[in-house]
Amino acid sequence: MGNCSSFSLPKWIFGDLLSNGMVSIEEDGTHDGIKTIRIQKACEFTASSVLCVCIITWNMNGKMSVQDIRKLVSSTRKFDLLVVGLQEVPKCGVEQVLQEAMADTHILLCQKAMQSIQMFLFGAKSSEAYIKEMKVDKHAVGGCGGVIGRKKGAVAMYINFSGIRMVFVSCHLAAHEHKVEKRNSECRHISHSLFSKNDIHYAKSADITVWLGDLNYRLEGISSMPARKMIEENRQSKLRDRDQLLQEAEKGQVFNGYCEGTLSFKPTYKYNVGSSNYDSSYKIRVPSWTDRILFKVDHSSGLDAVLSSYEALDCVSSSDHKPVKAHLCLKVRGGNT
């Protein structure tokens, strides 16, 4: 574990940003869309880290592979908390497989499900003593998305972990390239609705908020074959300007003030099941970064966040999506590096 013996966070500690790679929300809260940040080479996982969190999102496409679920949670587990958000989950014991895979090092602290949208929170075996408060919520949007049992919307968790208030939102938004405004509307509706009952706004008081899931934003203004050629030539960075999520955030429609690692991995959708080859059906869909992990640190928390990895897991092949994994380390602003 990173530093579980000293998790209490002194709220009065402020200072300059640490070395490159740190993220902090400015005092006036002004940002132009999603801020793309540099990825650190490795997580320090030392006493200077207040809390290290591994975050995974995966659209399972209704299929169960025990082997692939185990690949999600590899044996190298230098993190305190693990958040796993799943979409299109089959009805066949995913929770048990995850618990068995994590049993040596971590325990299940919390879970929330809304039909095929599910989220699990694991912590190191000594974690339960640090939980001061935990709440869960869900919010459905847009019906079943055309498939019974595959509802769109989001599930969410609020956790106060030794004074660090965190919100995790795992979502599945509307599909298809032309449904941009529908996705924007769903994001806003989910954001305003979660944890809003009885005037208790957990989401508004969080030190860090993380959105993960199949957000379903696509590449726009390019056809499938040119996009694939650029990916084959490792020029996918040229496709970022065509990403609908970044475009909409820049317009101020969604996720203003959030951060995301560089999209240096290949688009995560759509693959032929059982392979790492893009869709060869008659639809030959344009590859897109549908699966994302975004985060926002509150400027008054006294925290900064280091993103030490942001990657797609190409080795997982039982779905038409590739999972995406991020590793965040929270640190006290102005602390020792």
Tab-separated table of N, CA and C in Angstrom, residues 57 59 86-88 114 116-117 139-146 150-155 169-177 179-191 194 211-218 244-245 248 253-255 269 289-292 294 321:
chain	number	residue	atom	x	y	z
A	57	THR	N	-12.175	0.943	-16.972
A	57	THR	CA	-13.497	0.911	-17.592
A	57	THR	C	-13.465	-0.069	-18.752
A	59	ASN	N	-16.411	-2.017	-21.603
A	59	ASN	CA	-17.683	-2.480	-22.142
A	59	ASN	C	-17.496	-3.939	-22.538
A	86	LEU	N	-17.985	-1.250	-15.416
A	86	LEU	CA	-18.282	-2.158	-16.522
A	86	LEU	C	-19.613	-1.795	-17.160
A	87	GLN	N	-19.675	-1.962	-18.475
A	87	GLN	CA	-20.913	-1.737	-19.211
A	87	GLN	C	-21.236	-3.006	-20.008
A	88	GLU	N	-22.532	-3.167	-20.318
A	88	GLU	CA	-23.013	-4.362	-21.023
A	88	GLU	C	-22.496	-5.632	-20.346
A	114	MET	N	-26.873	-1.103	-12.111
A	114	MET	CA	-28.135	-0.726	-12.732
A	114	MET	C	-28.221	-1.522	-14.031
A	116	SER	N	-27.122	-3.598	-16.745
A	116	SER	CA	-25.820	-3.988	-17.294
A	116	SER	C	-24.706	-2.986	-16.997
A	117	ILE	N	-25.001	-1.912	-16.272
A	117	ILE	CA	-23.969	-0.956	-15.858
A	117	ILE	C	-23.604	-1.266	-14.410
A	139	HIS	N	-28.590	6.692	-11.990
A	139	HIS	CA	-29.523	7.529	-12.748
A	139	HIS	C	-29.607	6.993	-14.170
A	140	ALA	N	-30.816	6.658	-14.596
A	140	ALA	CA	-31.041	6.109	-15.932
A	140	ALA	C	-31.403	7.225	-16.910
A	141	VAL	N	-30.974	7.056	-18.150
A	141	VAL	CA	-31.338	7.985	-19.221
A	141	VAL	C	-31.660	7.181	-20.474
A	142	GLY	N	-32.589	7.656	-21.265
A	142	GLY	CA	-32.772	7.142	-22.619
A	142	GLY	C	-33.243	5.719	-22.774
A	143	GLY	N	-33.928	5.150	-21.785
A	143	GLY	CA	-34.482	3.816	-21.977
A	143	GLY	C	-33.422	2.745	-22.031
A	144	CYS	N	-33.678	1.699	-22.797
A	144	CYS	CA	-32.807	0.518	-22.805
A	144	CYS	C	-31.827	0.500	-23.970
A	145	GLY	N	-31.766	1.551	-24.730
A	145	GLY	CA	-30.806	1.585	-25.820
A	145	GLY	C	-31.067	0.560	-26.900
A	146	GLY	N	-32.288	0.072	-26.980
A	146	GLY	CA	-32.636	-0.862	-28.051
A	146	GLY	C	-32.419	-2.320	-27.701
A	150	ARG	N	-29.903	-3.593	-21.307
A	150	ARG	CA	-28.720	-2.766	-21.526
A	150	ARG	C	-29.115	-1.294	-21.429
A	151	LYS	N	-29.430	-0.907	-20.228
A	151	LYS	CA	-29.883	0.457	-19.970
A	151	LYS	C	-28.719	1.440	-20.085
A	152	LYS	N	-29.023	2.656	-20.526
A	152	LYS	CA	-28.041	3.734	-20.531
A	152	LYS	C	-28.206	4.568	-19.269
A	153	GLY	N	-27.134	5.215	-18.889
A	153	GLY	CA	-27.174	6.021	-17.677
A	153	GLY	C	-25.884	5.863	-16.903
A	154	ALA	N	-25.970	5.959	-15.569
A	154	ALA	CA	-24.751	5.925	-14.764
A	154	ALA	C	-25.035	5.384	-13.374
A	155	VAL	N	-24.024	4.750	-12.799
A	155	VAL	CA	-24.011	4.419	-11.376
A	155	VAL	C	-22.865	5.208	-10.754
A	169	VAL	N	-18.065	8.095	-11.068
A	169	VAL	CA	-19.267	7.959	-11.895
A	169	VAL	C	-18.927	7.065	-13.081
A	170	SER	N	-19.607	5.926	-13.176
A	170	SER	CA	-19.405	5.009	-14.292
A	170	SER	C	-20.642	5.055	-15.182
A	171	CYS	N	-20.464	5.421	-16.442
A	171	CYS	CA	-21.620	5.685	-17.301
A	171	CYS	C	-21.554	4.936	-18.622
A	172	HIS	N	-22.724	4.846	-19.238
A	172	HIS	CA	-22.866	4.337	-20.603
A	172	HIS	C	-23.836	5.271	-21.302
A	173	LEU	N	-23.324	5.994	-22.304
A	173	LEU	CA	-24.121	7.031	-22.959
A	173	LEU	C	-24.613	6.554	-24.334
A	174	ALA	N	-25.445	7.381	-24.948
A	174	ALA	CA	-26.088	7.049	-26.221
A	174	ALA	C	-25.061	6.738	-27.316
A	175	ALA	N	-25.380	5.756	-28.127
A	175	ALA	CA	-24.497	5.328	-29.214
A	175	ALA	C	-24.761	6.125	-30.492
A	176	HIS	N	-23.905	5.874	-31.496
A	176	HIS	CA	-23.984	6.401	-32.864
A	176	HIS	C	-23.373	7.807	-32.988
A	177	GLU	N	-22.686	7.973	-34.119
A	177	GLU	CA	-21.917	9.204	-34.353
A	177	GLU	C	-22.773	10.458	-34.263
A	179	LYS	N	-25.376	11.183	-32.539
A	179	LYS	CA	-26.081	11.457	-31.286
A	179	LYS	C	-25.243	12.309	-30.319
A	180	VAL	N	-24.504	13.261	-30.851
A	180	VAL	CA	-23.599	14.064	-30.018
A	180	VAL	C	-24.374	14.853	-28.968
A	181	GLU	N	-25.400	15.587	-29.396
A	181	GLU	CA	-26.147	16.402	-28.452
A	181	GLU	C	-26.882	15.542	-27.432
A	182	LYS	N	-27.297	14.372	-27.822
A	182	LYS	CA	-27.940	13.467	-26.870
A	182	LYS	C	-26.951	13.048	-25.782
A	183	ARG	N	-25.723	12.749	-26.187
A	183	ARG	CA	-24.697	12.405	-25.199
A	183	ARG	C	-24.416	13.593	-24.285
A	184	ASN	N	-24.297	14.780	-24.863
A	184	ASN	CA	-24.075	15.985	-24.055
A	184	ASN	C	-25.185	16.156	-23.024
A	185	SER	N	-26.425	15.998	-23.478
A	185	SER	CA	-27.572	16.161	-22.602
A	185	SER	C	-27.568	15.115	-21.495
A	186	GLU	N	-27.215	13.877	-21.839
A	186	GLU	CA	-27.161	12.818	-20.835
A	186	GLU	C	-26.095	13.104	-19.782
A	187	CYS	N	-24.939	13.589	-20.222
A	187	CYS	CA	-23.870	13.955	-19.278
A	187	CYS	C	-24.358	14.996	-18.288
A	188	ARG	N	-24.984	16.042	-18.806
A	188	ARG	CA	-25.445	17.124	-17.934
A	188	ARG	C	-26.536	16.631	-16.983
A	189	HIS	N	-27.447	15.810	-17.514
A	189	HIS	CA	-28.555	15.327	-16.692
A	189	HIS	C	-28.047	14.418	-15.571
A	190	ILE	N	-27.115	13.539	-15.905
A	190	ILE	CA	-26.527	12.650	-14.897
A	190	ILE	C	-25.798	13.468	-13.840
A	191	SER	N	-25.006	14.424	-14.284
A	191	SER	CA	-24.223	15.243	-13.364
A	191	SER	C	-25.107	15.995	-12.378
A	194	LEU	N	-27.258	13.019	-9.919
A	194	LEU	CA	-26.635	12.122	-8.956
A	194	LEU	C	-26.422	12.793	-7.609
A	211	TRP	N	-14.940	10.472	-13.792
A	211	TRP	CA	-15.941	9.889	-14.710
A	211	TRP	C	-15.226	8.842	-15.548
A	212	LEU	N	-15.849	7.695	-15.651
A	212	LEU	CA	-15.307	6.629	-16.477
A	212	LEU	C	-16.457	5.936	-17.192
A	213	GLY	N	-16.143	5.284	-18.300
A	213	GLY	CA	-17.200	4.523	-18.950
A	213	GLY	C	-17.138	4.566	-20.463
A	214	ASP	N	-18.169	3.984	-21.050
A	214	ASP	CA	-18.354	4.032	-22.499
A	214	ASP	C	-19.150	5.299	-22.796
A	215	LEU	N	-18.436	6.396	-22.983
A	215	LEU	CA	-19.088	7.678	-23.237
A	215	LEU	C	-19.618	7.768	-24.663
A	216	ASN	N	-19.111	6.901	-25.547
A	216	ASN	CA	-19.640	6.708	-26.894
A	216	ASN	C	-19.413	7.876	-27.851
A	217	TYR	N	-18.576	8.849	-27.483
A	217	TYR	CA	-18.223	9.900	-28.440
A	217	TYR	C	-17.325	9.295	-29.520
A	218	ARG	N	-17.524	9.742	-30.740
A	218	ARG	CA	-16.861	9.128	-31.896
A	218	ARG	C	-15.893	10.098	-32.572
A	244	GLN	N	-14.997	13.740	-30.855
A	244	GLN	CA	-16.180	14.531	-30.481
A	244	GLN	C	-16.152	14.981	-29.025
A	245	LEU	N	-15.647	14.150	-28.133
A	245	LEU	CA	-15.632	14.522	-26.717
A	245	LEU	C	-14.758	15.748	-26.484
A	248	GLU	N	-16.563	18.816	-28.011
A	248	GLU	CA	-17.709	19.303	-27.236
A	248	GLU	C	-17.261	19.954	-25.929
A	253	GLN	N	-19.622	22.423	-23.645
A	253	GLN	CA	-20.844	21.638	-23.523
A	253	GLN	C	-20.765	20.599	-22.406
A	254	VAL	N	-19.598	19.993	-22.236
A	254	VAL	CA	-19.424	18.929	-21.249
A	254	VAL	C	-18.012	18.981	-20.663
A	255	PHE	N	-17.885	18.503	-19.422
A	255	PHE	CA	-16.602	18.238	-18.771
A	255	PHE	C	-15.638	19.426	-18.758
A	269	TYR	N	-12.656	1.133	-29.934
A	269	TYR	CA	-13.887	0.580	-30.507
A	269	TYR	C	-13.863	0.872	-32.006
A	289	TRP	N	-12.401	6.531	-29.856
A	289	TRP	CA	-12.072	6.449	-28.432
A	289	TRP	C	-13.369	6.597	-27.629
A	290	THR	N	-14.178	5.554	-27.626
A	290	THR	CA	-15.450	5.631	-26.912
A	290	THR	C	-15.268	5.484	-25.403
A	291	ASP	N	-14.206	4.829	-24.985
A	291	ASP	CA	-14.020	4.442	-23.587
A	291	ASP	C	-12.984	5.361	-22.933
A	292	ARG	N	-13.423	6.091	-21.896
A	292	ARG	CA	-12.587	7.173	-21.379
A	292	ARG	C	-12.587	7.234	-19.857
A	294	LEU	N	-11.875	10.393	-17.070
A	294	LEU	CA	-11.650	11.824	-16.875
A	294	LEU	C	-11.695	12.122	-15.379
A	321	HIS	N	-14.947	-3.955	-27.520
A	321	HIS	CA	-14.245	-2.816	-26.937
A	321	HIS	C	-12.975	-3.303	-26.248
